[in-house]
Short mmCIF file of C-alpha atoms and ligand atoms in Angstrom, two decimals:
data_model
loop_
_atom_site.label_atom_id
_atom_site.label_comp_id
_atom_site.label_asym_id
_atom_site.label_seq_id
_atom_site.Cartn_x
_atom_site.Cartn_y
_atom_site.Cartn_z
CA MET A 244 0.00 0.00 0.00
CA LYS A 245 1.40 3.46 -0.96
CA ASN A 246 2.69 5.61 1.94
CA TRP A 247 0.10 8.36 1.45
CA VAL A 248 -2.74 5.82 1.40
CA LYS A 249 -1.38 4.19 4.58
CA LYS A 250 -1.11 7.59 6.32
CA LEU A 251 -4.64 8.57 5.36
CA ALA A 252 -6.06 5.12 6.20
CA ILE A 253 -4.33 4.91 9.62
CA GLY A 254 -5.68 8.38 10.42
CA VAL A 255 -9.23 7.11 10.18
CA ALA A 256 -9.15 3.37 10.94
CA LEU A 257 -10.77 3.71 14.34
CA PRO A 258 -11.89 0.52 16.21
CA GLY A 259 -15.16 -0.81 14.88
CA MET A 260 -15.13 1.67 12.04
CA LEU A 261 -16.57 0.30 8.84
CA ILE A 262 -15.40 2.27 5.78
CA LEU A 263 -18.14 1.99 3.19
CA GLY A 264 -17.97 2.69 -0.51
CA GLY A 265 -14.92 4.95 -0.29
CA CYS A 266 -16.93 7.74 1.29
CA GLY A 267 -15.43 7.11 4.72
CA ALA A 268 -18.87 6.56 6.20
CA THR A 269 -18.54 5.12 9.67
CA LYS A 270 -20.27 2.07 11.15
CA THR A 271 -23.93 2.99 11.49
CA GLY A 272 -24.91 3.77 15.06
CA GLY A 273 -28.08 3.53 13.09
CA SER A 274 -31.56 4.21 14.28
CA GLU A 275 -32.58 1.37 16.59
CA LYS A 276 -35.85 1.15 14.70
CA GLY A 277 -33.95 0.66 11.36
CA GLY A 278 -36.02 1.50 8.28
CA ILE A 279 -36.83 5.11 7.43
CA GLN A 280 -37.78 7.66 10.09
CA GLU A 281 -39.37 11.12 9.73
CA ARG A 282 -36.32 13.42 9.35
CA THR A 283 -35.58 17.03 8.38
CA ILE A 284 -32.30 17.73 6.57
CA LYS A 285 -31.12 21.37 6.53
CA ALA A 286 -28.92 21.83 3.44
CA GLY A 287 -27.12 25.15 2.82
CA ILE A 288 -24.81 26.45 0.08
CA GLY A 289 -23.17 29.77 -0.72
CA LEU A 290 -24.28 30.02 -4.34
CA ASN A 291 -27.64 31.13 -5.69
CA GLU A 292 -30.58 28.83 -6.47
CA ASP A 293 -30.18 29.50 -10.22
CA HIS A 294 -26.53 28.35 -10.19
CA PRO A 295 -25.95 24.70 -11.26
CA GLU A 296 -25.02 23.94 -7.64
CA GLY A 297 -28.41 25.28 -6.51
CA GLN A 298 -30.13 23.20 -9.20
CA GLY A 299 -28.14 20.17 -8.09
CA LEU A 300 -29.29 20.68 -4.52
CA LYS A 301 -32.91 20.84 -5.72
CA LYS A 302 -32.34 17.51 -7.52
CA PHE A 303 -30.88 16.07 -4.28
CA LYS A 304 -34.01 17.18 -2.36
CA GLU A 305 -36.30 15.62 -5.00
CA LEU A 306 -34.39 12.30 -4.93
CA VAL A 307 -34.18 11.98 -1.12
CA GLU A 308 -37.89 12.77 -0.68
CA LYS A 309 -38.87 10.34 -3.45
CA LYS A 310 -36.61 7.49 -2.28
CA SER A 311 -37.79 7.88 1.35
CA GLY A 312 -41.49 8.07 0.47
CA GLY A 313 -41.54 11.65 1.72
CA LYS A 314 -40.34 10.73 5.25
CA MET A 315 -36.92 12.42 4.85
CA LYS A 316 -37.54 16.11 4.10
CA VAL A 317 -34.76 18.37 2.73
CA GLN A 318 -34.91 22.13 3.45
CA ASN A 319 -32.63 24.00 0.99
CA PHE A 320 -30.98 27.32 1.84
CA TYR A 321 -29.06 29.27 -0.87
CA SER A 322 -26.84 32.40 -1.18
CA ALA A 323 -25.09 31.86 2.17
CA THR A 324 -28.31 32.52 4.17
CA LEU A 325 -26.97 29.97 6.71
CA GLY A 326 -23.48 31.56 6.59
CA ASP A 327 -20.35 31.20 4.47
CA ASP A 328 -18.58 27.89 3.69
CA GLN A 329 -16.51 27.81 6.84
CA LYS A 330 -19.47 28.72 9.10
CA MET A 331 -21.74 26.09 7.52
CA THR A 332 -19.00 23.45 7.74
CA GLU A 333 -18.61 24.26 11.46
CA ALA A 334 -22.42 24.00 11.85
CA LEU A 335 -22.24 20.44 10.46
CA GLN A 336 -19.43 19.58 12.88
CA GLY A 337 -21.60 20.90 15.73
CA GLY A 338 -24.69 19.00 14.59
CA LEU A 339 -26.62 22.25 13.89
CA GLN A 340 -26.95 21.67 10.12
CA GLU A 341 -26.98 18.41 8.15
CA VAL A 342 -25.60 19.16 4.64
CA THR A 343 -23.36 21.71 2.91
CA ILE A 344 -21.39 21.50 -0.37
CA PRO A 345 -18.42 23.90 -0.26
CA SER A 346 -15.40 24.16 -2.50
CA THR A 347 -12.55 22.06 -1.13
CA SER A 348 -10.38 25.23 -0.97
CA PRO A 349 -11.78 26.74 2.27
CA LEU A 350 -11.39 23.30 3.96
CA VAL A 351 -7.60 23.25 3.54
CA GLY A 352 -7.13 24.84 6.98
CA MET A 353 -8.79 21.71 8.41
CA ILE A 354 -7.70 19.04 5.91
CA LYS A 355 -4.47 20.26 4.35
CA GLU A 356 -4.37 17.51 1.69
CA TYR A 357 -7.36 19.08 -0.10
CA GLY A 358 -4.93 21.82 -1.10
CA ILE A 359 -3.66 19.65 -3.97
CA PHE A 360 -6.75 20.70 -5.94
CA ASP A 361 -5.64 24.34 -5.67
CA PHE A 362 -2.41 23.74 -7.63
CA PRO A 363 -2.63 25.85 -10.78
CA PHE A 364 -2.70 24.26 -14.24
CA VAL A 365 -2.91 20.61 -13.08
CA PHE A 366 -6.02 19.67 -15.10
CA ASN A 367 -6.71 20.46 -18.77
CA THR A 368 -10.20 18.95 -18.87
CA GLU A 369 -13.08 18.09 -16.53
CA GLU A 370 -12.55 14.38 -17.33
CA GLU A 371 -9.01 14.58 -15.95
CA ALA A 372 -10.39 16.13 -12.76
CA TYR A 373 -13.07 13.43 -12.47
CA SER A 374 -10.44 10.68 -12.83
CA VAL A 375 -8.69 12.04 -9.71
CA LEU A 376 -11.80 12.97 -7.69
CA ASP A 377 -13.74 9.75 -8.36
CA GLY A 378 -10.62 7.56 -8.16
CA LYS A 379 -8.27 6.48 -5.37
CA VAL A 380 -7.05 10.01 -4.47
CA GLY A 381 -10.53 11.51 -4.08
CA LYS A 382 -11.83 8.50 -2.14
CA GLU A 383 -8.86 8.48 0.25
CA LEU A 384 -9.35 12.20 0.98
CA LEU A 385 -13.02 11.54 1.84
CA LYS A 386 -11.78 9.07 4.47
CA LYS A 387 -10.01 11.97 6.23
CA LEU A 388 -13.36 13.65 6.96
CA PRO A 389 -14.88 11.50 9.78
CA GLU A 390 -12.09 12.48 12.20
CA HIS A 391 -13.33 16.05 11.64
CA LYS A 392 -16.97 15.07 12.43
CA LEU A 393 -17.84 15.16 8.71
CA ILE A 394 -18.87 12.54 6.14
CA GLY A 395 -18.10 13.14 2.45
CA LEU A 396 -20.46 11.59 -0.13
CA GLY A 397 -18.60 12.59 -3.28
CA TYR A 398 -17.61 15.57 -5.42
CA TRP A 399 -19.73 17.99 -7.42
CA GLU A 400 -18.36 20.60 -9.85
CA ASN A 401 -17.46 24.20 -9.26
CA GLY A 402 -15.18 24.11 -12.29
CA PHE A 403 -12.34 25.87 -14.05
CA ARG A 404 -11.62 29.31 -12.62
CA ASN A 405 -11.17 32.43 -14.79
CA LEU A 406 -10.03 35.91 -13.83
CA THR A 407 -12.22 39.03 -13.96
CA ASN A 408 -11.02 42.55 -13.12
CA SER A 409 -11.82 46.23 -13.55
CA LYS A 410 -8.36 47.45 -14.71
CA HIS A 411 -7.24 45.76 -17.96
CA PRO A 412 -7.26 42.47 -19.89
CA VAL A 413 -4.87 39.82 -18.48
CA LYS A 414 -3.21 38.18 -21.50
CA THR A 415 0.28 37.50 -20.13
CA ALA A 416 1.90 36.52 -16.82
CA GLU A 417 3.16 40.10 -16.59
CA ASP A 418 -0.40 41.46 -16.62
CA PHE A 419 -1.09 40.13 -13.09
CA LYS A 420 1.41 42.61 -11.63
CA GLY A 421 -0.14 44.96 -9.08
CA LEU A 422 -3.72 43.69 -9.45
CA LYS A 423 -5.60 43.49 -6.13
CA ILE A 424 -7.32 40.10 -6.49
CA ARG A 425 -9.82 38.54 -4.09
CA THR A 426 -8.93 34.92 -3.40
CA MET A 427 -10.59 32.15 -1.42
CA GLN A 428 -9.26 31.72 2.12
CA ASN A 429 -6.60 29.31 0.95
CA GLU A 430 -2.81 29.51 1.36
CA VAL A 431 -2.00 27.99 -2.05
CA HIS A 432 -4.08 30.58 -3.91
CA LEU A 433 -2.61 33.39 -1.80
CA ASP A 434 1.00 32.33 -2.43
CA ALA A 435 0.45 31.63 -6.13
CA PHE A 436 -1.06 35.05 -6.87
CA LYS A 437 1.70 36.74 -4.85
CA LYS A 438 4.30 34.86 -6.94
CA LEU A 439 2.60 36.19 -10.09
CA GLY A 440 3.05 39.74 -8.75
CA ALA A 441 -0.60 40.30 -7.82
CA ASN A 442 -1.80 41.57 -4.44
CA PRO A 443 -4.17 38.84 -3.15
CA SER A 444 -6.93 39.57 -0.61
CA PRO A 445 -8.60 36.45 0.93
CA MET A 446 -12.30 36.73 1.81
CA ALA A 447 -15.49 34.66 2.03
CA PHE A 448 -17.51 34.20 -1.16
CA SER A 449 -20.48 36.17 0.20
CA GLU A 450 -18.34 39.35 0.50
CA VAL A 451 -16.98 39.34 -3.07
CA PHE A 452 -19.60 41.39 -4.95
CA THR A 453 -19.49 44.24 -2.40
CA ALA A 454 -15.66 44.28 -2.49
CA LEU A 455 -15.68 44.49 -6.31
CA GLU A 456 -18.41 47.14 -6.35
CA GLY A 457 -16.60 49.24 -3.74
CA LYS A 458 -13.29 48.74 -5.57
CA THR A 459 -11.55 47.46 -2.44
CA VAL A 460 -10.28 44.80 -4.84
CA ASP A 461 -9.71 45.06 -8.61
CA GLY A 462 -10.70 41.50 -9.45
CA GLN A 463 -11.63 37.96 -8.50
CA GLU A 464 -11.48 34.51 -10.06
CA ASN A 465 -14.30 31.99 -10.38
CA PRO A 466 -15.88 29.62 -12.93
CA LEU A 467 -18.08 31.17 -15.63
CA ALA A 468 -21.35 29.92 -14.13
CA THR A 469 -20.49 31.68 -10.85
CA ILE A 470 -19.40 34.89 -12.60
CA LYS A 471 -22.77 34.99 -14.38
CA SER A 472 -24.94 33.85 -11.46
CA SER A 473 -23.26 36.39 -9.11
CA LYS A 474 -23.65 39.16 -11.74
CA TYR A 475 -19.95 40.09 -11.57
CA ASN A 476 -20.29 41.47 -15.12
CA GLU A 477 -22.08 44.45 -13.57
CA VAL A 478 -18.85 45.50 -11.80
CA GLN A 479 -16.11 43.79 -13.86
CA PRO A 480 -15.45 44.90 -17.45
CA TYR A 481 -12.68 42.35 -18.20
CA LEU A 482 -12.88 38.52 -18.31
CA SER A 483 -9.64 36.61 -19.03
CA MET A 484 -9.97 32.89 -19.78
CA THR A 485 -7.07 31.77 -17.61
CA LYS A 486 -8.63 28.38 -16.56
CA HIS A 487 -5.89 28.41 -13.93
CA VAL A 488 -7.44 26.03 -11.35
CA TYR A 489 -10.22 23.38 -11.37
CA THR A 490 -12.15 23.60 -8.06
CA PRO A 491 -14.35 20.72 -6.87
CA PHE A 492 -17.30 20.97 -4.49
CA VAL A 493 -17.36 18.29 -1.78
CA PHE A 494 -20.74 16.98 -0.57
CA LEU A 495 -20.54 17.10 3.25
CA VAL A 496 -22.89 15.56 5.84
CA SER A 497 -22.77 16.11 9.60
CA LYS A 498 -21.31 12.93 11.19
CA GLN A 499 -23.50 13.44 14.24
CA PHE A 500 -26.54 13.26 11.96
CA TRP A 501 -25.11 10.45 9.75
CA ASP A 502 -24.42 8.14 12.70
CA LYS A 503 -28.10 8.32 13.73
CA LEU A 504 -29.27 7.05 10.33
CA SER A 505 -30.13 3.45 9.52
CA LYS A 506 -28.20 1.74 6.70
CA GLU A 507 -31.28 2.23 4.48
CA GLU A 508 -31.37 5.98 5.22
CA GLN A 509 -27.60 6.30 4.64
CA LYS A 510 -28.00 4.55 1.27
CA ILE A 511 -30.76 7.02 0.29
CA MET A 512 -28.47 9.96 1.16
CA ARG A 513 -25.43 8.48 -0.60
CA ASP A 514 -27.29 7.43 -3.77
CA SER A 515 -29.14 10.78 -3.98
CA ALA A 516 -25.91 12.80 -3.53
CA GLN A 517 -24.14 10.78 -6.24
CA GLU A 518 -27.08 10.83 -8.70
CA ALA A 519 -27.60 14.56 -8.17
CA GLY A 520 -23.82 15.02 -8.53
CA LYS A 521 -23.80 13.52 -12.05
CA TYR A 522 -26.75 15.76 -12.96
CA GLN A 523 -24.98 18.83 -11.50
CA ARG A 524 -21.68 18.19 -13.31
CA ASP A 525 -23.47 17.91 -16.68
CA LEU A 526 -25.56 21.00 -15.98
CA ASN A 527 -22.48 22.96 -14.87
CA ARG A 528 -20.64 22.25 -18.12
CA LYS A 529 -23.67 23.24 -20.24
CA GLU A 530 -24.17 26.39 -18.16
CA ASN A 531 -20.48 27.36 -18.48
CA GLU A 532 -20.80 27.41 -22.29
CA LYS A 533 -24.03 29.44 -22.11
CA ALA A 534 -22.59 31.75 -19.45
CA LEU A 535 -19.67 32.75 -21.70
CA GLU A 536 -22.07 33.83 -24.47
CA ASP A 537 -24.30 35.65 -21.98
CA LEU A 538 -21.35 37.48 -20.37
CA LYS A 539 -20.16 38.65 -23.80
CA LYS A 540 -23.69 39.85 -24.62
CA ALA A 541 -23.73 41.65 -21.26
CA GLY A 542 -20.69 43.64 -22.50
CA MET A 543 -17.74 41.93 -20.79
CA LYS A 544 -14.51 42.23 -22.82
CA VAL A 545 -13.36 38.59 -23.02
CA ASN A 546 -9.80 37.53 -23.92
CA GLU A 547 -8.24 34.10 -24.31
CA VAL A 548 -4.83 33.30 -22.77
CA SER A 549 -2.35 31.44 -24.99
CA ASP A 550 -0.93 28.05 -23.97
CA ALA A 551 2.55 29.60 -24.08
CA GLU A 552 1.55 32.23 -21.52
CA LYS A 553 -0.16 29.58 -19.34
CA GLU A 554 3.11 27.59 -19.42
CA LYS A 555 4.95 30.75 -18.29
CA MET A 556 2.45 31.24 -15.41
CA LYS A 557 2.86 27.56 -14.43
CA GLU A 558 6.66 28.00 -14.38
CA ILE A 559 6.41 31.14 -12.23
CA VAL A 560 4.23 29.43 -9.59
CA LYS A 561 6.24 26.15 -9.61
CA PRO A 562 8.18 27.07 -6.39
CA VAL A 563 4.77 27.46 -4.69
CA THR A 564 3.42 24.08 -5.85
CA ASP A 565 6.77 22.41 -4.98
CA LYS A 566 6.58 23.89 -1.45
CA TYR A 567 2.99 22.69 -0.92
CA ALA A 568 3.60 19.27 -2.47
CA LYS A 569 6.06 18.68 0.39
CA LYS A 570 3.50 19.97 2.94
CA PHE A 571 0.54 17.96 1.58
CA GLY A 572 2.57 14.81 0.71
CA GLN A 573 4.66 14.30 -2.42
CA ASP A 574 3.29 10.71 -2.77
CA LEU A 575 -0.27 12.09 -2.89
CA VAL A 576 0.66 14.70 -5.50
CA ASP A 577 2.54 12.07 -7.57
CA GLU A 578 -0.55 9.80 -7.43
CA MET A 579 -2.75 12.68 -8.61
CA MET A 580 -0.40 13.43 -11.53
CA SER A 581 -0.22 9.76 -12.55
CA GLU A 582 -4.05 9.59 -12.57
CA VAL A 583 -4.06 12.71 -14.79
CA GLU A 584 -1.50 11.16 -17.17
CA LYS A 585 -3.63 7.97 -17.40
CA ALA A 586 -6.72 10.05 -18.18
CA ARG A 587 -4.79 11.96 -20.87
CA LYS A 588 -3.90 8.68 -22.62
CA LYS A 589 -7.55 7.51 -22.82
O1 KDG B 661 -20.39 28.42 -1.25
C1 KDG B 661 -19.85 28.87 -2.46
C2 KDG B 661 -18.42 28.50 -2.51
O2 KDG B 661 -18.21 27.20 -2.04
C3 KDG B 661 -17.77 28.59 -3.83
O3 KDG B 661 -18.33 29.44 -4.71
C4 KDG B 661 -16.34 28.84 -3.49
O4 KDG B 661 -15.43 29.20 -5.59
C5 KDG B 661 -15.64 29.65 -4.48
C6 KDG B 661 -15.24 30.99 -4.05
O5 KDG B 661 -14.72 31.71 -4.91
O6 KDG B 661 -15.39 31.28 -2.84
#
């Protein structure tokens, strides 16, 4: 067994723990009555209802309520009404909320290994990302969650991130210099943008529009569906197709809640999260194409970034990714890259 797998497995192989289906689900304390009980599941996300993530959550609700004969009810909350990613994740750990689906990036303070998905220019396509997330690497990272009072049921899609700003088009590595860019609260993003000569400012997703509107930052970076759904075009004239990072969403369940469920109820949750996840990934990719056309129509000045310039950017941030590969585990990073290479050969 590879070192990084051993380290991750030992971290979670608690006595009597049954690791099911690669999602790290623990042995069911299970409801003594078994079967399906009347339950209410509070599910919150930071994005809007019209975003593919919001649509995916609606699909999850529909599936859980159908599969449980209406006994398990899902209450959806959008646009960070229950708080930002970190606050909602803490609410799950405290048993105050049952489901949230954040980007992996804000979790890196808790589970450092998730930072490998913040390395710039690792993936060229969504399929390459899926091969890592749905394969050994993604499954082993899910097994890290129970020790943090969380259960992970799989990965949905935030997607490839592109840069918007109010100053000028970003066509070359040089063009980042001096730009004040909002980043997620994530050390890899912070260090990478600093290395490119930008001036990064970490903040929660819910604060981004106000910061852009008030010009406390010049720009931000997010997938096209988020740029459109959050109406960043209203305050950001320039969109540069950097595709610099692919960010996953991770479907999180409160372990306190999960351990009360019967095996049947856990299967309903897991199957619904995975079925809704496939639906959400497909919808996200369709919406990204449509969003680009809509953002152009809304007047954003869109520029492509050449492969040569992306290679230059990758070279500039290499000392950052080398530093964090050591911190997160070189074996883990090597395994991710070998999965990517395999996907590229398909
Ligand atoms: O809850 C929304 C966030 O998880 C997601 O949009 C994170 O990409 C993100 C950002 O920029 O904060």
